[in-house]
Short mmCIF file of C-alpha atoms in Angstrom, two decimals:
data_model
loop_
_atom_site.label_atom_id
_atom_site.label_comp_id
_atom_site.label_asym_id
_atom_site.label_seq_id
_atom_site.Cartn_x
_atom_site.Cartn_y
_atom_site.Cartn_z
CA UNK A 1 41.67 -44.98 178.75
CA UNK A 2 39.49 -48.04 178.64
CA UNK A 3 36.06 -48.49 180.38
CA UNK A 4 34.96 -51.30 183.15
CA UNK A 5 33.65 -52.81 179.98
CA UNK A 6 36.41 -53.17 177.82
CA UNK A 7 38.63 -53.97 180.50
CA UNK A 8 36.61 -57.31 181.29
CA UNK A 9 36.72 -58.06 177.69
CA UNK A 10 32.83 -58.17 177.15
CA UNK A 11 31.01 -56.59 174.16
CA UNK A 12 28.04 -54.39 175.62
CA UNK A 13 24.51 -56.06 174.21
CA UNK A 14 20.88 -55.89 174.80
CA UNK A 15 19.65 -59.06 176.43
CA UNK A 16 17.40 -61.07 173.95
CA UNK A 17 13.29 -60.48 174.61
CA UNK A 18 11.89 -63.71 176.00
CA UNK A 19 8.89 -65.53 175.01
CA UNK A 20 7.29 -64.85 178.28
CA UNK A 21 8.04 -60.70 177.36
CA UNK A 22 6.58 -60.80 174.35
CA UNK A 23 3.32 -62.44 176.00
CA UNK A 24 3.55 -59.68 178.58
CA UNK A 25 3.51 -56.86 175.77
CA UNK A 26 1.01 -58.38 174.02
CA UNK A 27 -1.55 -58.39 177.40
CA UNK A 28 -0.67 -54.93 178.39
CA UNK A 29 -1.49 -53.56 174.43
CA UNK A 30 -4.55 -55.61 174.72
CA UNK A 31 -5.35 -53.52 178.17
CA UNK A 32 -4.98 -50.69 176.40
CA UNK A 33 -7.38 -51.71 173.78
CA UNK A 34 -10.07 -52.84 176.80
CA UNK A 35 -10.39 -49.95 178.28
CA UNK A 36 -10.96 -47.44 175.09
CA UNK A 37 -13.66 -49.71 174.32
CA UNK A 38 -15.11 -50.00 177.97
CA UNK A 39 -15.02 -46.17 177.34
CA UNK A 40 -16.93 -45.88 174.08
CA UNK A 41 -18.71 -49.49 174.20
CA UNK A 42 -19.44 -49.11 178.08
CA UNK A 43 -23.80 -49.91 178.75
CA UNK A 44 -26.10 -47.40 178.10
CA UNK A 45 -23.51 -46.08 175.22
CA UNK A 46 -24.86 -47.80 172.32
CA UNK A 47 -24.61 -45.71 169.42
CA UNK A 48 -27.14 -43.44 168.01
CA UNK A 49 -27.68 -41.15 165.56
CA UNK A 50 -28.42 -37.94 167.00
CA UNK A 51 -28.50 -35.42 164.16
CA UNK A 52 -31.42 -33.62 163.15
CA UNK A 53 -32.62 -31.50 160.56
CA UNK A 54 -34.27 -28.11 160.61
CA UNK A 55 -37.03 -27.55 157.87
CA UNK A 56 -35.08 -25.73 155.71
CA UNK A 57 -32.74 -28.17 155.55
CA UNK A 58 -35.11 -31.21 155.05
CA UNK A 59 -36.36 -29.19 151.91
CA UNK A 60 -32.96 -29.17 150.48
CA UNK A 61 -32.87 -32.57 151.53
CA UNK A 62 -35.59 -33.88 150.23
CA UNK A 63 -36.00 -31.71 146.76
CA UNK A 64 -39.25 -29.99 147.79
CA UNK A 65 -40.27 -26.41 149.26
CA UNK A 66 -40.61 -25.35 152.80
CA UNK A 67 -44.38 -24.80 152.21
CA UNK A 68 -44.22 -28.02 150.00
CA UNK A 69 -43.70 -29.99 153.79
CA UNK A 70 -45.72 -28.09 155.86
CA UNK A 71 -48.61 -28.40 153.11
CA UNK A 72 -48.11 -32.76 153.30
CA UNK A 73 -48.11 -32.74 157.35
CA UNK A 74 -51.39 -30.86 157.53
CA UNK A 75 -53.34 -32.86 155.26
CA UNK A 76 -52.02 -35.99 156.46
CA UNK A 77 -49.47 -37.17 154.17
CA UNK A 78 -46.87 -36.62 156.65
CA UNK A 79 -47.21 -37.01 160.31
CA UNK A 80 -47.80 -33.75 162.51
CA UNK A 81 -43.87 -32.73 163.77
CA UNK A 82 -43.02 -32.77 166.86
CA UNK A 83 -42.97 -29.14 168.49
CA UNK A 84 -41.23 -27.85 171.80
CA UNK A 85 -43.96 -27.67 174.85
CA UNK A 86 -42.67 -24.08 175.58
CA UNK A 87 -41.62 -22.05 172.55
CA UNK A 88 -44.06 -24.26 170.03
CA UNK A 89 -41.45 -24.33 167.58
CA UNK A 90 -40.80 -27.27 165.39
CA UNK A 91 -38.06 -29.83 166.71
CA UNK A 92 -35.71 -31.03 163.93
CA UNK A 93 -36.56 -34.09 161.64
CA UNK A 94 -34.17 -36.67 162.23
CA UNK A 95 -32.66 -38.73 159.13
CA UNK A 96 -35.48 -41.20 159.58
CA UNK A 97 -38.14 -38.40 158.80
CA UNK A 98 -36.45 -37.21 156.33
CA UNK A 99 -36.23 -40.01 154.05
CA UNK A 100 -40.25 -40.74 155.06
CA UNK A 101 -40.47 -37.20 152.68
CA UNK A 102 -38.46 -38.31 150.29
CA UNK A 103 -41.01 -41.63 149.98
CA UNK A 104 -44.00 -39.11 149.97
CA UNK A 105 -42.94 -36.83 147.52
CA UNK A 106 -41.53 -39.32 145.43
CA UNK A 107 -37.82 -37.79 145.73
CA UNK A 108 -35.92 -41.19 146.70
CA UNK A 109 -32.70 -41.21 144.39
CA UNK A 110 -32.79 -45.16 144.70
CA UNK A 111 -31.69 -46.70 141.44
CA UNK A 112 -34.35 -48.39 139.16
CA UNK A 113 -34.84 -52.14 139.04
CA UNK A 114 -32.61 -52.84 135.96
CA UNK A 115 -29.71 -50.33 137.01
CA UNK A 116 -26.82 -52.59 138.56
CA UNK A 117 -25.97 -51.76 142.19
CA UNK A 118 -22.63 -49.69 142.68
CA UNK A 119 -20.16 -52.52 144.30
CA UNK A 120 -17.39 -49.93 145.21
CA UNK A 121 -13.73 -51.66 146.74
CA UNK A 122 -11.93 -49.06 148.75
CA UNK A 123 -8.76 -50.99 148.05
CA UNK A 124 -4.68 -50.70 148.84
CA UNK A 125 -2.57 -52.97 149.70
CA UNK A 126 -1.11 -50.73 151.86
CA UNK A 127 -2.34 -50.01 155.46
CA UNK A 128 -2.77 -46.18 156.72
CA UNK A 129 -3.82 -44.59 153.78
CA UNK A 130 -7.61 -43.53 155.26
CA UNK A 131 -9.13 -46.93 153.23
CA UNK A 132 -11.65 -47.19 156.45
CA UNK A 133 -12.08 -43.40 157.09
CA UNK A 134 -13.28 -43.04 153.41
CA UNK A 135 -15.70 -46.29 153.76
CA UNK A 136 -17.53 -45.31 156.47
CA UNK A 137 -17.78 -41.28 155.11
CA UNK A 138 -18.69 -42.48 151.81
CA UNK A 139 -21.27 -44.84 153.20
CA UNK A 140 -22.93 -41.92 155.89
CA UNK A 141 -22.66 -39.13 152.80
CA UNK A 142 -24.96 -41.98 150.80
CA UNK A 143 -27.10 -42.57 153.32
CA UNK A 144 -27.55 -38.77 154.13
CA UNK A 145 -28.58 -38.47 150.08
CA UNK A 146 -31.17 -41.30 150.71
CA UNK A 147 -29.52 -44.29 149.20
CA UNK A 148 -29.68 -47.98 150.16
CA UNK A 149 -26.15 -48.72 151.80
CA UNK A 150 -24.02 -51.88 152.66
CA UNK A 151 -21.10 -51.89 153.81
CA UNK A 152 -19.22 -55.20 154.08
CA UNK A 153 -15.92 -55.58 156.05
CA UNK A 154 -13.92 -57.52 154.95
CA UNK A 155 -11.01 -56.74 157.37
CA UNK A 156 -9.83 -58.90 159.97
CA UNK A 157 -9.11 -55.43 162.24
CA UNK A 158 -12.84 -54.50 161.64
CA UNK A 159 -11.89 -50.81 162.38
CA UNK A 160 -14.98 -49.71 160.37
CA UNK A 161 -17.47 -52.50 162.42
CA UNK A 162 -16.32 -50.96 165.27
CA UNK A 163 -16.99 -47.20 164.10
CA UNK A 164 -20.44 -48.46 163.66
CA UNK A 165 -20.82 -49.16 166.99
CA UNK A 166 -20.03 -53.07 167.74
CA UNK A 167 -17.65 -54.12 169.43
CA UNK A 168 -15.99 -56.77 167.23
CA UNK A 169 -14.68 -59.18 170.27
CA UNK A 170 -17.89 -59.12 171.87
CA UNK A 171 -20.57 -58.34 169.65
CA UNK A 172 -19.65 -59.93 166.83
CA UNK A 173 -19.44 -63.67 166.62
CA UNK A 174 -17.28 -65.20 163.67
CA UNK A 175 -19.48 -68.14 163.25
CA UNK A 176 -22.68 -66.15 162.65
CA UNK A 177 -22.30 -62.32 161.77
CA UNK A 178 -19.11 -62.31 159.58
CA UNK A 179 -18.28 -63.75 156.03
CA UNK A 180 -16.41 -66.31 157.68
CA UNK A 181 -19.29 -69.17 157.41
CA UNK A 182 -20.19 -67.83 154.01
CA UNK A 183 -16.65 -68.94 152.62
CA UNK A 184 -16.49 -72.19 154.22
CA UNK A 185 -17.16 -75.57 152.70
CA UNK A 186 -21.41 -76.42 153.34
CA UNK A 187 -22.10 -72.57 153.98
CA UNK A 188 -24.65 -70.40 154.06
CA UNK A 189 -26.37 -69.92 150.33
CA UNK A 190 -26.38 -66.50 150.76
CA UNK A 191 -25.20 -62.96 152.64
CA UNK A 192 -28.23 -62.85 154.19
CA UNK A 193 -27.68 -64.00 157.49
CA UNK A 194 -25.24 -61.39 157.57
CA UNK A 195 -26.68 -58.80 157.51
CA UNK A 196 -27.26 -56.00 160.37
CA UNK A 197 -29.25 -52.80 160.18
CA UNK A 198 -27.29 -49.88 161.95
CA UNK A 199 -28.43 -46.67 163.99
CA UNK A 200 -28.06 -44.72 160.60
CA UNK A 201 -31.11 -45.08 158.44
CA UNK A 202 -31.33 -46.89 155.21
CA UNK A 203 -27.40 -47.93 156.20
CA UNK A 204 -26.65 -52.43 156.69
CA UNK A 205 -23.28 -53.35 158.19
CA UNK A 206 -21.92 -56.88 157.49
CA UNK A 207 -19.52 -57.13 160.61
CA UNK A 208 -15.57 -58.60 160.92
CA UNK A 209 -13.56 -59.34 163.72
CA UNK A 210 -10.04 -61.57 164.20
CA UNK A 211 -11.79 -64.49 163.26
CA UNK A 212 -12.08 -63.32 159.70
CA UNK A 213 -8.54 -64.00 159.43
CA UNK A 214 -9.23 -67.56 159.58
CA UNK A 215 -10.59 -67.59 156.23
CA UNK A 216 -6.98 -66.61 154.25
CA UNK A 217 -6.08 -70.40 155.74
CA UNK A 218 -9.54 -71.47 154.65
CA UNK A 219 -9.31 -70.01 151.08
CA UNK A 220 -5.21 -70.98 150.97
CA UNK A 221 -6.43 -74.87 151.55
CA UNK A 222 -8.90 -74.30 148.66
CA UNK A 223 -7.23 -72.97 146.12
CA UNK A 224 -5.15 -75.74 144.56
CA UNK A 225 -8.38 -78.20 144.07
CA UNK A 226 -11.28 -75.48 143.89
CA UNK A 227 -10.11 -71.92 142.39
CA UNK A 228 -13.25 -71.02 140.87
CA UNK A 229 -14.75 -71.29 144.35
CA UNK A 230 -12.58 -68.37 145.83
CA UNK A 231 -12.33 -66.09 143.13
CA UNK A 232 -16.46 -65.87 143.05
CA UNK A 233 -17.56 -67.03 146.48
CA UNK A 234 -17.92 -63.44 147.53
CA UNK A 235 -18.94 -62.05 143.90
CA UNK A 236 -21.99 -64.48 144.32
CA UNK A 237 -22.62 -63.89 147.99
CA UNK A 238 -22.63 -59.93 147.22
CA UNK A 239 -24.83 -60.21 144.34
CA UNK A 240 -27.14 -62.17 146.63
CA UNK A 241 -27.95 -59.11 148.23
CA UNK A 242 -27.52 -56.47 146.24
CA UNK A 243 -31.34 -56.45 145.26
CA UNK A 244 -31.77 -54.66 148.72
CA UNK A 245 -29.47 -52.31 147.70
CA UNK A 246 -28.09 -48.85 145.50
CA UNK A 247 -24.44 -48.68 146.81
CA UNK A 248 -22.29 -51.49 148.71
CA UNK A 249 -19.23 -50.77 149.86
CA UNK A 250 -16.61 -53.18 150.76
CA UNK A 251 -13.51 -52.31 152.81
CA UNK A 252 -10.73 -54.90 151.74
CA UNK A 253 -7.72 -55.67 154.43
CA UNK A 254 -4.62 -53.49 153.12
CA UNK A 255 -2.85 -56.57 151.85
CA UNK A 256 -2.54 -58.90 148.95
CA UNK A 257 -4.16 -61.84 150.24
CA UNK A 258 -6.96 -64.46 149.36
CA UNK A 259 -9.65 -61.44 150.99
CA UNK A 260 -8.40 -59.16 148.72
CA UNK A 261 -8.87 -61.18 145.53
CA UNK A 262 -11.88 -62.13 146.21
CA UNK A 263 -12.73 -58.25 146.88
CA UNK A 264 -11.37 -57.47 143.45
CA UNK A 265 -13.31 -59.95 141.88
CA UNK A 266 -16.53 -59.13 143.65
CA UNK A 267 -16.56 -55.30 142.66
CA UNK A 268 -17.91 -53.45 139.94
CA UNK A 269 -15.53 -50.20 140.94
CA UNK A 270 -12.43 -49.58 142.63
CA UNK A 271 -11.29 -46.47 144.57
CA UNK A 272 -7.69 -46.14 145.14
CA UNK A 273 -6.44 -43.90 148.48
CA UNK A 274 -3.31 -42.48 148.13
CA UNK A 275 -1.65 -40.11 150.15
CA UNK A 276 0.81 -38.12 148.38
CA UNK A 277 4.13 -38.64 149.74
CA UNK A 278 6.91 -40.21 148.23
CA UNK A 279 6.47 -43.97 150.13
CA UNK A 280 2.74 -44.55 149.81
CA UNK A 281 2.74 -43.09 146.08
CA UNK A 282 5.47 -45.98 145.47
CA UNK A 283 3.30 -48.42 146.98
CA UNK A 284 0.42 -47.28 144.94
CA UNK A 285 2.28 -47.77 141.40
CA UNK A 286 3.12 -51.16 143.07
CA UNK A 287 -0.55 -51.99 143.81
CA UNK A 288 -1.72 -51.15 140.75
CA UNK A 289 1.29 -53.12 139.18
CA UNK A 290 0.10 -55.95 141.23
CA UNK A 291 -3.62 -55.42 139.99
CA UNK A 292 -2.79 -55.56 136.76
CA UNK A 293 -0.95 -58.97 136.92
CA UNK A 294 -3.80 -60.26 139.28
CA UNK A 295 -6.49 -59.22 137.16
CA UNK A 296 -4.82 -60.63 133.87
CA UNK A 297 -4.17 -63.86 136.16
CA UNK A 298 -7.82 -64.04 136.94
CA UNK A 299 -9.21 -63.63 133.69
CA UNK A 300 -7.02 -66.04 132.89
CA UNK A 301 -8.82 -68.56 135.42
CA UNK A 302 -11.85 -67.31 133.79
CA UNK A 303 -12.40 -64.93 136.64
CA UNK A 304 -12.21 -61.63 134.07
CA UNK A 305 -13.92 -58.36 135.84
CA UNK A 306 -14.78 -54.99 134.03
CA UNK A 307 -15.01 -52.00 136.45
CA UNK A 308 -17.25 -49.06 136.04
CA UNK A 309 -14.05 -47.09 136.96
CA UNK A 310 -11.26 -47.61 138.82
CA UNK A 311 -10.19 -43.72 140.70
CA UNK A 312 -7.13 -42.51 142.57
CA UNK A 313 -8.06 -40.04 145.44
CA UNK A 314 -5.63 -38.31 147.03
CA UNK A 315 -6.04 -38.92 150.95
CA UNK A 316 -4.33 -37.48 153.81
CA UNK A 317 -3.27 -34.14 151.84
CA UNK A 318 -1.82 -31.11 153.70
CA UNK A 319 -1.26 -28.41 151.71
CA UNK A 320 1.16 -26.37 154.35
CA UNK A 321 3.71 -29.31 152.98
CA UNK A 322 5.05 -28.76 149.94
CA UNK A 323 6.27 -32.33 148.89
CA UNK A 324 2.72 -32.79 148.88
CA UNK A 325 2.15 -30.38 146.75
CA UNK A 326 4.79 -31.27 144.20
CA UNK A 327 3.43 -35.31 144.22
CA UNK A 328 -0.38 -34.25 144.06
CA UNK A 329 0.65 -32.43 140.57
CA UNK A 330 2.93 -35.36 139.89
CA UNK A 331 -0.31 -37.47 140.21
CA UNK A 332 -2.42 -35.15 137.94
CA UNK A 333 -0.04 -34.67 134.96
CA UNK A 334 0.45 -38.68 135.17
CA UNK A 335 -3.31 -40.01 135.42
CA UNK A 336 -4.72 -36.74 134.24
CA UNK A 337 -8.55 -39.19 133.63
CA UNK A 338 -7.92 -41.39 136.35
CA UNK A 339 -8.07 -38.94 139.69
CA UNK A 340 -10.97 -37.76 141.62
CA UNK A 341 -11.05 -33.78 140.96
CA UNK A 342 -11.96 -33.54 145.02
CA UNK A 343 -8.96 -34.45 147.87
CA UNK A 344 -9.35 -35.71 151.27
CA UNK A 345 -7.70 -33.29 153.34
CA UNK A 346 -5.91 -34.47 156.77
CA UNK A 347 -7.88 -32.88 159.39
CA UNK A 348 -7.83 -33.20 163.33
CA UNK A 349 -11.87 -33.50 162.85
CA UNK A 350 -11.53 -37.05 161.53
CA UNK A 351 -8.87 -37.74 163.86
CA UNK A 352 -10.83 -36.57 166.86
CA UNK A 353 -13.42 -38.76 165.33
CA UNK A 354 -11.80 -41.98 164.69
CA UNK A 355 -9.91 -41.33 168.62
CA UNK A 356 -13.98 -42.04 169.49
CA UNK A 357 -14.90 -44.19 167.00
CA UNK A 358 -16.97 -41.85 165.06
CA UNK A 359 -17.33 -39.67 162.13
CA UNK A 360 -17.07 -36.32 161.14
CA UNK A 361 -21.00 -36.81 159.75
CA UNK A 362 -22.50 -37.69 163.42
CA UNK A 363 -20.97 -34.55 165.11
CA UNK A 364 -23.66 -32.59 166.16
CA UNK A 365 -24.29 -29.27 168.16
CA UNK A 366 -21.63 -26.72 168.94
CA UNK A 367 -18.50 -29.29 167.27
CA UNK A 368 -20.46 -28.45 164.01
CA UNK A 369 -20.38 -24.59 164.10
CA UNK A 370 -16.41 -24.54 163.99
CA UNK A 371 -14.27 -23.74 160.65
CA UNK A 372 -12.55 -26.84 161.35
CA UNK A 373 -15.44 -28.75 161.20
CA UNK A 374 -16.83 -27.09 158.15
CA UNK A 375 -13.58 -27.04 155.83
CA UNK A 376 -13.53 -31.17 156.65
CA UNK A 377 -17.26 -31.83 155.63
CA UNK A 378 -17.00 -29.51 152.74
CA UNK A 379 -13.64 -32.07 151.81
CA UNK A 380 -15.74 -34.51 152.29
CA UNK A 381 -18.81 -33.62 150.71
CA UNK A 382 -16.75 -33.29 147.64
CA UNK A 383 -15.68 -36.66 147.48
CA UNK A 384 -19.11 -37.64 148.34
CA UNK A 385 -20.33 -35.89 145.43
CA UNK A 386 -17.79 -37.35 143.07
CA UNK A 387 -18.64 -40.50 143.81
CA UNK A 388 -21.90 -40.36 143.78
CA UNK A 389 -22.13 -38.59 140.34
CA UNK A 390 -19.93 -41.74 138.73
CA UNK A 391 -22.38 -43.70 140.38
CA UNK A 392 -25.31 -42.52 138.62
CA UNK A 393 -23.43 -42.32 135.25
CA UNK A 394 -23.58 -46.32 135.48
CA UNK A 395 -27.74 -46.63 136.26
CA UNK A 396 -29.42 -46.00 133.15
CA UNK A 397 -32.56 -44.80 135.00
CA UNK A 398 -30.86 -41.91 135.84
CA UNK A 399 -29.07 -41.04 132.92
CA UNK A 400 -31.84 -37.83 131.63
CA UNK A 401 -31.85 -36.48 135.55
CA UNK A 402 -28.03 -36.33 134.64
CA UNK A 403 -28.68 -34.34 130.67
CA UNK A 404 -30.96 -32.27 132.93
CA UNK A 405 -28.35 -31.46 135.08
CA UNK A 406 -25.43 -30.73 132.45
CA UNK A 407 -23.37 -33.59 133.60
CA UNK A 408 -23.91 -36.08 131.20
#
């Protein structure tokens, strides 16, 4: 039995996707992407930071007693708090406040003068392994502790600028706010210009947005007559700033491009996000491969770069999945010095964050009082502390707070 088809002699095939299709698809995806951010960009929504602190907390916070507080704000040390008309109870101390204690008391865990600043790469050269999820928790958990915080993106997609509240197609203008200028021939001398506070305390954003992407062609057109120019460019432009500052963070686009070099070259530590299934551990052992020859290629150039410590964390782990299971053991028998003790769990919480461009650290209220909500912050508090712990092992200042502590 043969079909109509056969019988007419003609093969069955999909017709070919026009030119004027493709343009179609690409307006109706960029609809899409309108009208999430009319819904979290729309006016009046500007981002702030809404969590606050009740005194027992802030004395954790700030490494000082209940009475310790109370004492400062009626002598005049620290300004009267703010109480509720009716019940004449103290309203919470927002992160603002807090860190005004920590300057009174003399509790600020800045890093001394001489310490170098932590320049931390969140870096694979592979896309979806939670490289801007852990930027912008590692950069809140810092500025929660008190720190001074940059974080410079570095990505073309600006997923973490827009976390932080801007809008990278409207806010965000390539010739002014991103390192675009800063890498072009007759730029700016330094990051400066750059630089935006954020609604988070203590907390700078240096902003991307498509525009960025302009620079690979910029830094491709370079390199043949002026390598030493792209391999420190952004080394110089980040040390520029980093007198203003204990931690900077720089969020790398998951690619192997001019960006990324010039990321690896600027940092003094890498952190390496891998989730542990079978694809995106291959693609790890390839990035590192890759490292390796880039690095040796550098150095070569006279671009050599020692890292405080380069750390694989293990992102995106479920433990109801047993291949995960089996890798993440795979990954500590084979870099039993190199891995982070602490994993980053997959968790709705940061998905339902990201979905509105937040993070699990500015839920506040009743979405904080779930087990959901505290298993992810206690993941991510554990990275946090990790982190911060190998950051302190590099400032000397620290070092006999550490003795005193047993870690060091």
């Amino acid at each position: 039995m043969t079909t109509d088809t056969e019988s007419r002699g003609a093969t069955p095939v999909l017709p070919p996707v026009s030119l004027d299709e493709l343009s179609l698809l690409t307006r109706r995806a960029s609809t899409v992407i309108e009208r999430l951010r009319e819904r979290v960009f729309s006016p009046g929504t500007e981002k702030r930071l809404e969590l606050t602190f009740n005194v027992r907390t802030a004395a954790e916070m700030v490494g000082r007693t209940e009475k310790a507080i109370r004492d400062a704000e009626a002598d005049g040390r620290l300004p009267e708090p703010e109480k509720d008309p009716e019940t004449g109870r103290r309203n919470g101390y927002s992160l603002a406040e807090v860190n005004r204690m920590r300057a009174v008391f003399g509790t600020q865990p800045h890093r001394a003068e001489g310490d170098p600043p932590l320049v931390l790469a969140v870096q694979n050269f592979k896309g979806g392994v939670g490289k801007s999820t852990l930027v912008t928790h590692l950069a809140q958990y810092f500025a929660l502790k008190g720190y001074r915080v940059c974080v410079i993106d570095c990505d073309s997609q600006a997923s973490t600028t827009a976390v932080f509240g801007l809008n990278p197609d409207v806010d965000v203008d390539e010739e002014e706010d991103t390192l675009y200028p800063f890498f072009r021939h007759g730029g700016p001398k330094t990051l400066h210009y750059a630089l935006r506070a954020t609604y988070w305390p203590g907390l700078a954003l240096i902003p991307a947005n498509l525009g960025l992407y302009d620079a690979e062609y910029e830094f491709a057109a370079r390199m043949a007559r002026d390598p030493a120019f792209i391999l420190d460019r952004l080394r110089e432009g980040v040390e520029s700033i980093s007198d203003q500052f204990d931690v900077i963070l720089l969020d790398p686009p998951p690619a192997l491009g001019m960006l990324s070099l010039s990321v690896l070259r600027a940092a003094n530590a890498l952190l390496v996000p891998t989730p542990p299934n079978n694809i995106d551990f291959a693609s790890t052992a390839h990035f590192l491969k890759m490292m390796e020859a880039t690095l040796a290629e550098l150095a070569r150039h006279g671009g050599a770069r020692q890292y405080s410590f380069v750390k694989i964390l293990a992102s995106k782990m479920n433990d109801q999945k047993s291949a995960h299971l089996a890798i993440k053991r795979m990954m500590d028998a084979v870099f039993p010095q190199d891995m982070l003790a602490a994993t980053l769990k997959d968790s709705a919480e940061i998905d339902n964050a990201t979905a509105n461009l937040g993070t699990v650290y500015e839920l506040t209220g009743a979405a904080t009082r779930t087990e959901t909500h505290k298993r992810c912050r206690a993941y991510l508090d554990a990275v946090g502390r990790e982190v911060e712990l190998l950051a302190r092992k590099t400032w000397p200042s620290h070092h006999k707070a550490l003795r005193k502590e047993g870690v060091l």
